[in-house]
mmCIF file of N, CA, C and O in Angstrom:
data_model
loop_
_atom_site.group_PDB
_atom_site.id
_atom_site.type_symbol
_atom_site.label_atom_id
_atom_site.label_comp_id
_atom_site.label_asym_id
_atom_site.label_seq_id
_atom_site.Cartn_x
_atom_site.Cartn_y
_atom_site.Cartn_z
ATOM 1 N N MET A 17 124.322 193.718 125.234
ATOM 2 C CA MET A 17 125.480 193.969 124.423
ATOM 3 C C MET A 17 125.299 195.328 123.763
ATOM 4 O O MET A 17 124.172 195.736 123.480
ATOM 5 N N PHE A 18 126.393 196.019 123.546
ATOM 6 C CA PHE A 18 126.337 197.372 123.010
ATOM 7 C C PHE A 18 127.373 197.565 121.911
ATOM 8 O O PHE A 18 128.447 196.965 121.945
ATOM 9 N N THR A 19 127.026 198.429 120.980
ATOM 10 C CA THR A 19 127.988 198.953 120.023
ATOM 11 C C THR A 19 128.128 200.431 120.325
ATOM 12 O O THR A 19 127.129 201.148 120.438
ATOM 13 N N VAL A 20 129.354 200.872 120.476
ATOM 14 C CA VAL A 20 129.639 202.280 120.730
ATOM 15 C C VAL A 20 130.347 202.830 119.498
ATOM 16 O O VAL A 20 131.397 202.313 119.099
ATOM 17 N N PHE A 21 129.759 203.848 118.892
ATOM 18 C CA PHE A 21 130.390 204.511 117.759
ATOM 19 C C PHE A 21 131.015 205.804 118.256
ATOM 20 O O PHE A 21 130.331 206.634 118.858
ATOM 21 N N LEU A 22 132.290 205.954 118.019
ATOM 22 C CA LEU A 22 133.031 207.163 118.384
ATOM 23 C C LEU A 22 133.385 207.877 117.086
ATOM 24 O O LEU A 22 134.343 207.504 116.397
ATOM 25 N N ARG A 23 132.605 208.883 116.749
ATOM 26 C CA ARG A 23 132.798 209.587 115.474
ATOM 27 C C ARG A 23 133.580 210.869 115.700
ATOM 28 O O ARG A 23 133.311 211.615 116.644
ATOM 29 N N PHE A 24 134.554 211.101 114.802
ATOM 30 C CA PHE A 24 135.367 212.303 114.921
ATOM 31 C C PHE A 24 134.496 213.543 114.961
ATOM 32 O O PHE A 24 133.469 213.633 114.280
ATOM 33 N N ALA A 25 134.937 214.510 115.777
ATOM 34 C CA ALA A 25 134.191 215.743 116.005
ATOM 35 C C ALA A 25 135.099 216.945 115.748
ATOM 36 O O ALA A 25 136.159 216.828 115.125
ATOM 37 N N GLU A 26 134.701 218.057 116.288
ATOM 38 C CA GLU A 26 135.345 219.348 116.039
ATOM 39 C C GLU A 26 136.855 219.351 116.272
ATOM 40 O O GLU A 26 137.604 219.935 115.501
ATOM 41 N N HIS A 27 137.310 218.695 117.323
ATOM 42 C CA HIS A 27 138.728 218.781 117.696
ATOM 43 C C HIS A 27 139.526 217.547 117.285
ATOM 44 O O HIS A 27 140.521 217.207 117.922
ATOM 45 N N ARG A 28 139.144 216.894 116.208
ATOM 46 C CA ARG A 28 139.814 215.659 115.783
ATOM 47 C C ARG A 28 141.303 215.854 115.540
ATOM 48 O O ARG A 28 142.076 214.929 115.730
ATOM 49 N N ALA A 29 141.724 217.038 115.144
ATOM 50 C CA ALA A 29 143.145 217.300 114.879
ATOM 51 C C ALA A 29 143.985 217.165 116.148
ATOM 52 O O ALA A 29 145.204 216.964 116.072
ATOM 53 N N ARG A 30 143.350 217.234 117.305
ATOM 54 C CA ARG A 30 144.069 217.114 118.574
ATOM 55 C C ARG A 30 144.208 215.665 119.036
ATOM 56 O O ARG A 30 144.781 215.401 120.094
ATOM 57 N N ALA A 31 143.722 214.715 118.259
ATOM 58 C CA ALA A 31 143.756 213.304 118.659
ATOM 59 C C ALA A 31 145.155 212.832 119.066
ATOM 60 O O ALA A 31 145.275 212.142 120.090
ATOM 61 N N PRO A 32 146.206 213.168 118.335
ATOM 62 C CA PRO A 32 147.529 212.680 118.754
ATOM 63 C C PRO A 32 147.922 213.099 120.172
ATOM 64 O O PRO A 32 148.606 212.348 120.878
ATOM 65 N N GLU A 33 147.469 214.260 120.619
ATOM 66 C CA GLU A 33 147.784 214.738 121.970
ATOM 67 C C GLU A 33 147.215 213.826 123.058
ATOM 68 O O GLU A 33 147.776 213.743 124.148
ATOM 69 N N PHE A 34 146.088 213.181 122.767
ATOM 70 C CA PHE A 34 145.372 212.408 123.775
ATOM 71 C C PHE A 34 145.322 210.915 123.463
ATOM 72 O O PHE A 34 144.616 210.167 124.134
ATOM 73 N N MET A 35 146.119 210.484 122.470
ATOM 74 C CA MET A 35 146.092 209.087 122.052
ATOM 75 C C MET A 35 146.532 208.141 123.170
ATOM 76 O O MET A 35 145.927 207.081 123.351
ATOM 77 N N ASP A 36 147.563 208.492 123.915
ATOM 78 C CA ASP A 36 148.022 207.614 125.001
ATOM 79 C C ASP A 36 146.921 207.414 126.039
ATOM 80 O O ASP A 36 146.677 206.296 126.501
ATOM 81 N N GLY A 37 146.230 208.482 126.401
ATOM 82 C CA GLY A 37 145.137 208.378 127.362
ATOM 83 C C GLY A 37 143.975 207.567 126.808
ATOM 84 O O GLY A 37 143.363 206.774 127.529
ATOM 85 N N HIS A 38 143.684 207.751 125.533
ATOM 86 C CA HIS A 38 142.610 206.990 124.885
ATOM 87 C C HIS A 38 142.957 205.503 124.859
ATOM 88 O O HIS A 38 142.125 204.656 125.174
ATOM 89 N N LYS A 39 144.212 205.181 124.521
ATOM 90 C CA LYS A 39 144.646 203.780 124.505
ATOM 91 C C LYS A 39 144.599 203.170 125.904
ATOM 92 O O LYS A 39 144.235 202.006 126.056
ATOM 93 N N ALA A 40 144.955 203.938 126.913
ATOM 94 C CA ALA A 40 144.878 203.447 128.299
ATOM 95 C C ALA A 40 143.424 203.194 128.683
ATOM 96 O O ALA A 40 143.111 202.205 129.365
ATOM 97 N N TRP A 41 142.516 204.078 128.251
ATOM 98 C CA TRP A 41 141.090 203.908 128.514
ATOM 99 C C TRP A 41 140.583 202.627 127.849
ATOM 100 O O TRP A 41 139.835 201.858 128.455
ATOM 101 N N ILE A 42 140.994 202.377 126.606
ATOM 102 C CA ILE A 42 140.618 201.145 125.910
ATOM 103 C C ILE A 42 141.163 199.928 126.649
ATOM 104 O O ILE A 42 140.438 198.949 126.870
ATOM 105 N N LYS A 43 142.432 199.974 127.029
ATOM 106 C CA LYS A 43 143.044 198.844 127.754
ATOM 107 C C LYS A 43 142.257 198.535 129.016
ATOM 108 O O LYS A 43 142.011 197.366 129.340
ATOM 109 N N GLN A 44 141.844 199.581 129.747
ATOM 110 C CA GLN A 44 141.071 199.373 130.970
ATOM 111 C C GLN A 44 139.746 198.672 130.664
ATOM 112 O O GLN A 44 139.310 197.795 131.406
ATOM 113 N N GLY A 45 139.118 199.035 129.553
ATOM 114 C CA GLY A 45 137.873 198.379 129.155
ATOM 115 C C GLY A 45 138.060 196.888 128.908
ATOM 116 O O GLY A 45 137.228 196.071 129.303
ATOM 117 N N PHE A 46 139.187 196.526 128.270
ATOM 118 C CA PHE A 46 139.496 195.108 128.071
ATOM 119 C C PHE A 46 139.848 194.434 129.391
ATOM 120 O O PHE A 46 139.390 193.326 129.676
ATOM 121 N N ASP A 47 140.673 195.096 130.194
ATOM 122 C CA ASP A 47 141.069 194.531 131.487
ATOM 123 C C ASP A 47 139.860 194.271 132.382
ATOM 124 O O ASP A 47 139.847 193.300 133.142
ATOM 125 N N ASP A 48 138.847 195.131 132.292
ATOM 126 C CA ASP A 48 137.639 194.985 133.102
ATOM 127 C C ASP A 48 136.664 193.963 132.519
ATOM 128 O O ASP A 48 135.622 193.687 133.124
ATOM 129 N N GLY A 49 136.974 193.411 131.351
ATOM 130 C CA GLY A 49 136.106 192.415 130.728
ATOM 131 C C GLY A 49 134.879 192.997 130.057
ATOM 132 O O GLY A 49 133.928 192.271 129.764
ATOM 133 N N VAL A 50 134.874 194.295 129.812
ATOM 134 C CA VAL A 50 133.726 194.965 129.210
ATOM 135 C C VAL A 50 133.857 195.045 127.688
ATOM 136 O O VAL A 50 132.895 194.806 126.968
ATOM 137 N N PHE A 51 135.026 195.376 127.188
ATOM 138 C CA PHE A 51 135.219 195.523 125.751
ATOM 139 C C PHE A 51 135.566 194.177 125.132
ATOM 140 O O PHE A 51 136.431 193.451 125.635
ATOM 141 N N LEU A 52 134.894 193.850 124.046
ATOM 142 C CA LEU A 52 135.150 192.624 123.295
ATOM 143 C C LEU A 52 136.009 192.891 122.070
ATOM 144 O O LEU A 52 136.762 192.030 121.635
ATOM 145 N N MET A 53 135.831 194.081 121.471
ATOM 146 C CA MET A 53 136.529 194.425 120.245
ATOM 147 C C MET A 53 136.516 195.932 120.085
ATOM 148 O O MET A 53 135.539 196.586 120.454
ATOM 149 N N VAL A 54 137.610 196.456 119.585
ATOM 150 C CA VAL A 54 137.646 197.857 119.168
ATOM 151 C C VAL A 54 138.232 197.900 117.761
ATOM 152 O O VAL A 54 139.010 197.019 117.371
ATOM 153 N N GLY A 55 137.856 198.906 117.020
ATOM 154 C CA GLY A 55 138.380 199.045 115.668
ATOM 155 C C GLY A 55 138.052 200.407 115.098
ATOM 156 O O GLY A 55 137.353 201.213 115.725
ATOM 157 N N SER A 56 138.567 200.658 113.912
ATOM 158 C CA SER A 56 138.376 201.936 113.241
ATOM 159 C C SER A 56 137.156 201.901 112.334
ATOM 160 O O SER A 56 136.876 200.885 111.699
ATOM 161 N N LEU A 57 136.453 203.018 112.290
ATOM 162 C CA LEU A 57 135.368 203.196 111.331
ATOM 163 C C LEU A 57 135.993 203.721 110.039
ATOM 164 O O LEU A 57 136.758 204.687 110.073
ATOM 165 N N GLN A 58 135.652 203.104 108.938
ATOM 166 C CA GLN A 58 136.235 203.481 107.657
ATOM 167 C C GLN A 58 135.235 204.285 106.831
ATOM 168 O O GLN A 58 134.036 204.068 106.946
ATOM 169 N N PRO A 59 135.712 205.212 106.055
ATOM 170 C CA PRO A 59 137.098 205.636 105.920
ATOM 171 C C PRO A 59 137.420 206.770 106.899
ATOM 172 O O PRO A 59 136.805 207.828 106.852
ATOM 173 N N ASN A 60 138.318 206.523 107.817
ATOM 174 C CA ASN A 60 138.831 207.538 108.743
ATOM 175 C C ASN A 60 137.728 208.373 109.410
ATOM 176 O O ASN A 60 137.795 209.588 109.456
ATOM 177 N N MET A 61 136.700 207.667 109.935
ATOM 178 C CA MET A 61 135.554 208.349 110.539
ATOM 179 C C MET A 61 135.575 208.332 112.061
ATOM 180 O O MET A 61 134.793 209.020 112.695
ATOM 181 N N GLY A 62 136.432 207.513 112.653
ATOM 182 C CA GLY A 62 136.466 207.386 114.102
ATOM 183 C C GLY A 62 136.660 205.938 114.478
ATOM 184 O O GLY A 62 137.416 205.217 113.821
ATOM 185 N N GLY A 63 135.972 205.496 115.526
ATOM 186 C CA GLY A 63 136.145 204.131 115.999
ATOM 187 C C GLY A 63 134.848 203.520 116.468
ATOM 188 O O GLY A 63 133.817 204.195 116.579
ATOM 189 N N ALA A 64 134.913 202.219 116.756
ATOM 190 C CA ALA A 64 133.751 201.492 117.252
ATOM 191 C C ALA A 64 134.207 200.486 118.297
ATOM 192 O O ALA A 64 135.345 199.995 118.245
ATOM 193 N N ILE A 65 133.329 200.210 119.231
ATOM 194 C CA ILE A 65 133.607 199.285 120.329
ATOM 195 C C ILE A 65 132.411 198.351 120.485
ATOM 196 O O ILE A 65 131.261 198.804 120.461
ATOM 197 N N LEU A 66 132.689 197.069 120.670
ATOM 198 C CA LEU A 66 131.655 196.125 121.105
ATOM 199 C C LEU A 66 131.860 195.917 122.595
ATOM 200 O O LEU A 66 132.972 195.618 123.040
ATOM 201 N N ALA A 67 130.802 196.109 123.363
ATOM 202 C CA ALA A 67 130.883 196.001 124.820
ATOM 203 C C ALA A 67 129.787 195.074 125.325
ATOM 204 O O ALA A 67 128.723 194.962 124.728
ATOM 205 N N HIS A 68 130.068 194.404 126.448
ATOM 206 C CA HIS A 68 129.064 193.527 127.064
ATOM 207 C C HIS A 68 129.338 193.449 128.557
ATOM 208 O O HIS A 68 130.297 194.014 129.065
ATOM 209 N N ALA A 69 128.452 192.770 129.257
ATOM 210 C CA ALA A 69 128.591 192.538 130.701
ATOM 211 C C ALA A 69 128.644 193.846 131.486
ATOM 212 O O ALA A 69 129.397 193.987 132.447
ATOM 213 N N ILE A 70 127.806 194.794 131.083
ATOM 214 C CA ILE A 70 127.759 196.092 131.752
ATOM 215 C C ILE A 70 126.361 196.685 131.536
ATOM 216 O O ILE A 70 125.750 196.468 130.494
ATOM 217 N N ALA A 71 125.870 197.405 132.520
ATOM 218 C CA ALA A 71 124.590 198.106 132.381
ATOM 219 C C ALA A 71 124.792 199.360 131.537
ATOM 220 O O ALA A 71 125.887 199.928 131.494
ATOM 221 N N ARG A 72 123.744 199.781 130.863
ATOM 222 C CA ARG A 72 123.854 200.937 129.975
ATOM 223 C C ARG A 72 124.361 202.179 130.703
ATOM 224 O O ARG A 72 125.231 202.889 130.205
ATOM 225 N N ASP A 73 123.816 202.463 131.895
ATOM 226 C CA ASP A 73 124.254 203.670 132.603
ATOM 227 C C ASP A 73 125.727 203.594 132.983
ATOM 228 O O ASP A 73 126.444 204.593 132.935
ATOM 229 N N ALA A 74 126.207 202.418 133.334
ATOM 230 C CA ALA A 74 127.629 202.252 133.652
ATOM 231 C C ALA A 74 128.487 202.417 132.396
ATOM 232 O O ALA A 74 129.573 203.008 132.456
ATOM 233 N N LEU A 75 128.001 201.922 131.258
ATOM 234 C CA LEU A 75 128.741 202.104 130.011
ATOM 235 C C LEU A 75 128.771 203.576 129.620
ATOM 236 O O LEU A 75 129.812 204.099 129.209
ATOM 237 N N GLU A 76 127.650 204.248 129.764
ATOM 238 C CA GLU A 76 127.615 205.683 129.464
ATOM 239 C C GLU A 76 128.624 206.445 130.313
ATOM 240 O O GLU A 76 129.335 207.322 129.817
ATOM 241 N N ALA A 77 128.706 206.112 131.599
ATOM 242 C CA ALA A 77 129.677 206.766 132.485
ATOM 243 C C ALA A 77 131.096 206.456 132.049
ATOM 244 O O ALA A 77 131.968 207.335 132.051
ATOM 245 N N ARG A 78 131.354 205.207 131.662
ATOM 246 C CA ARG A 78 132.694 204.812 131.195
ATOM 247 C C ARG A 78 133.069 205.600 129.944
ATOM 248 O O ARG A 78 134.177 206.121 129.833
ATOM 249 N N VAL A 79 132.135 205.683 128.999
ATOM 250 C CA VAL A 79 132.410 206.380 127.737
ATOM 251 C C VAL A 79 132.699 207.858 128.001
ATOM 252 O O VAL A 79 133.592 208.443 127.375
ATOM 253 N N LYS A 80 131.982 208.464 128.928
ATOM 254 C CA LYS A 80 132.207 209.881 129.248
ATOM 255 C C LYS A 80 133.613 210.137 129.778
ATOM 256 O O LYS A 80 134.100 211.269 129.731
ATOM 257 N N ASN A 81 134.289 209.093 130.272
ATOM 258 C CA ASN A 81 135.649 209.249 130.802
ATOM 259 C C ASN A 81 136.736 209.056 129.753
ATOM 260 O O ASN A 81 137.911 209.231 130.059
ATOM 261 N N ASP A 82 136.360 208.676 128.538
ATOM 262 C CA ASP A 82 137.349 208.552 127.464
ATOM 263 C C ASP A 82 137.936 209.938 127.198
ATOM 264 O O ASP A 82 137.189 210.894 126.963
ATOM 265 N N PRO A 83 139.269 210.088 127.241
ATOM 266 C CA PRO A 83 139.866 211.398 126.959
ATOM 267 C C PRO A 83 139.435 211.983 125.614
ATOM 268 O O PRO A 83 139.337 213.204 125.478
ATOM 269 N N PHE A 84 139.147 211.140 124.650
ATOM 270 C CA PHE A 84 138.690 211.645 123.354
ATOM 271 C C PHE A 84 137.315 212.300 123.472
ATOM 272 O O PHE A 84 137.021 213.268 122.763
ATOM 273 N N ILE A 85 136.468 211.797 124.350
ATOM 274 C CA ILE A 85 135.161 212.417 124.599
ATOM 275 C C ILE A 85 135.355 213.712 125.379
ATOM 276 O O ILE A 85 134.810 214.760 125.031
ATOM 277 N N VAL A 86 136.136 213.639 126.436
ATOM 278 C CA VAL A 86 136.368 214.794 127.303
ATOM 279 C C VAL A 86 136.889 215.985 126.499
ATOM 280 O O VAL A 86 136.468 217.126 126.710
ATOM 281 N N GLU A 87 137.779 215.718 125.539
ATOM 282 C CA GLU A 87 138.427 216.786 124.771
ATOM 283 C C GLU A 87 137.700 217.146 123.479
ATOM 284 O O GLU A 87 138.186 217.972 122.709
ATOM 285 N N GLY A 88 136.541 216.549 123.228
ATOM 286 C CA GLY A 88 135.768 216.879 122.039
ATOM 287 C C GLY A 88 136.370 216.374 120.740
ATOM 288 O O GLY A 88 136.081 216.903 119.669
ATOM 289 N N ILE A 89 137.182 215.332 120.833
ATOM 290 C CA ILE A 89 137.795 214.740 119.643
ATOM 291 C C ILE A 89 136.795 213.841 118.932
ATOM 292 O O ILE A 89 136.787 213.759 117.698
ATOM 293 N N VAL A 90 135.956 213.166 119.708
ATOM 294 C CA VAL A 90 134.898 212.322 119.154
ATOM 295 C C VAL A 90 133.599 212.595 119.896
ATOM 296 O O VAL A 90 133.601 213.117 121.011
ATOM 297 N N THR A 91 132.503 212.210 119.262
ATOM 298 C CA THR A 91 131.206 212.134 119.927
ATOM 299 C C THR A 91 130.842 210.658 119.988
ATOM 300 O O THR A 91 131.297 209.864 119.163
ATOM 301 N N ALA A 92 130.034 210.293 120.955
ATOM 302 C CA ALA A 92 129.682 208.881 121.145
ATOM 303 C C ALA A 92 128.201 208.648 120.882
ATOM 304 O O ALA A 92 127.347 209.458 121.259
ATOM 305 N N GLU A 93 127.943 207.523 120.252
ATOM 306 C CA GLU A 93 126.585 207.017 120.095
ATOM 307 C C GLU A 93 126.606 205.576 120.583
ATOM 308 O O GLU A 93 127.432 204.774 120.127
ATOM 309 N N ILE A 94 125.727 205.246 121.524
ATOM 310 C CA ILE A 94 125.660 203.900 122.090
ATOM 311 C C ILE A 94 124.368 203.248 121.627
ATOM 312 O O ILE A 94 123.278 203.787 121.863
ATOM 313 N N LEU A 95 124.509 202.106 120.961
ATOM 314 C CA LEU A 95 123.352 201.337 120.513
ATOM 315 C C LEU A 95 123.333 200.010 121.249
ATOM 316 O O LEU A 95 124.353 199.314 121.317
ATOM 317 N N GLU A 96 122.175 199.664 121.804
ATOM 318 C CA GLU A 96 122.031 198.404 122.526
ATOM 319 C C GLU A 96 121.529 197.324 121.573
ATOM 320 O O GLU A 96 120.631 197.563 120.764
ATOM 321 N N ILE A 97 122.123 196.147 121.675
ATOM 322 C CA ILE A 97 121.742 195.001 120.861
ATOM 323 C C ILE A 97 121.251 193.901 121.796
ATOM 324 O O ILE A 97 121.926 193.578 122.779
ATOM 325 N N THR A 98 120.093 193.342 121.503
ATOM 326 C CA THR A 98 119.604 192.176 122.223
ATOM 327 C C THR A 98 119.830 190.974 121.324
ATOM 328 O O THR A 98 119.066 190.763 120.370
ATOM 329 N N PRO A 99 120.883 190.189 121.579
ATOM 330 C CA PRO A 99 121.182 189.059 120.699
ATOM 331 C C PRO A 99 120.049 188.043 120.690
ATOM 332 O O PRO A 99 119.513 187.683 121.735
ATOM 333 N N ALA A 100 119.684 187.604 119.488
ATOM 334 C CA ALA A 100 118.644 186.602 119.333
ATOM 335 C C ALA A 100 119.212 185.285 118.821
ATOM 336 O O ALA A 100 118.661 184.224 119.098
ATOM 337 N N ARG A 101 120.293 185.363 118.068
ATOM 338 C CA ARG A 101 120.925 184.170 117.521
ATOM 339 C C ARG A 101 122.380 184.499 117.251
ATOM 340 O O ARG A 101 122.714 185.601 116.830
ATOM 341 N N ALA A 102 123.258 183.525 117.505
ATOM 342 C CA ALA A 102 124.689 183.752 117.285
ATOM 343 C C ALA A 102 125.365 182.444 116.902
ATOM 344 O O ALA A 102 124.885 181.355 117.245
ATOM 345 N N ASP A 103 126.465 182.563 116.233
ATOM 346 C CA ASP A 103 127.328 181.419 115.977
ATOM 347 C C ASP A 103 127.750 180.848 117.331
ATOM 348 O O ASP A 103 127.909 181.594 118.301
ATOM 349 N N GLU A 104 127.956 179.546 117.401
ATOM 350 C CA GLU A 104 128.280 178.913 118.688
ATOM 351 C C GLU A 104 129.534 179.501 119.340
ATOM 352 O O GLU A 104 129.671 179.477 120.552
ATOM 353 N N ARG A 105 130.418 180.079 118.556
ATOM 354 C CA ARG A 105 131.626 180.701 119.133
ATOM 355 C C ARG A 105 131.267 181.934 119.954
ATOM 356 O O ARG A 105 132.062 182.392 120.764
ATOM 357 N N LEU A 106 130.089 182.463 119.761
ATOM 358 C CA LEU A 106 129.649 183.652 120.486
ATOM 359 C C LEU A 106 128.556 183.339 121.504
ATOM 360 O O LEU A 106 127.874 184.237 121.971
ATOM 361 N N ASN A 107 128.411 182.096 121.883
ATOM 362 C CA ASN A 107 127.357 181.719 122.836
ATOM 363 C C ASN A 107 127.437 182.491 124.152
ATOM 364 O O ASN A 107 126.417 182.721 124.801
ATOM 365 N N PHE A 108 128.613 182.913 124.534
ATOM 366 C CA PHE A 108 128.759 183.673 125.788
ATOM 367 C C PHE A 108 127.971 184.974 125.751
ATOM 368 O O PHE A 108 127.628 185.536 126.791
ATOM 369 N N LEU A 109 127.640 185.461 124.573
ATOM 370 C CA LEU A 109 126.849 186.697 124.447
ATOM 371 C C LEU A 109 125.361 186.462 124.630
ATOM 372 O O LEU A 109 124.603 187.397 124.823
ATOM 373 N N MET A 110 124.946 185.240 124.555
ATOM 374 C CA MET A 110 123.528 184.928 124.548
ATOM 375 C C MET A 110 122.917 184.864 125.952
ATOM 376 O O MET A 110 121.713 184.850 126.088
ATOM 377 N N GLY A 111 123.729 184.850 126.977
ATOM 378 C CA GLY A 111 123.218 184.717 128.333
ATOM 379 C C GLY A 111 122.779 186.008 128.855
ATOM 380 O O GLY A 111 122.025 186.369 129.574
#
C-alpha cells in the first residue's frame, strides 16, 4: 500500500489549465482499481492519494504520467506502508 503526496510546486498557478487532465488521470486510477482515496492536503498544499494492488515501479510510472507532474504543478513523494493491523472494514488491505 502506498501514500502519494502531491505537493504544489513552481507552476502551481497553472493548475486550472491542466485540471481536466489531472481529474481524468485520477479517474483512471480508480477505474484500474489502484486508487482507494484521493483528497486535498490542508491548508492548500496539494493532494494525497492512497494506492494499493500495484508494484512500486508501476506506481512511479503512473505518477509520472499525471499532467500535474508533467507540467511541474506538483512534485510527488511516494511512501510505502506495510499494513500490520487494520479495522475489519479494511481487511482487503492486509493481504
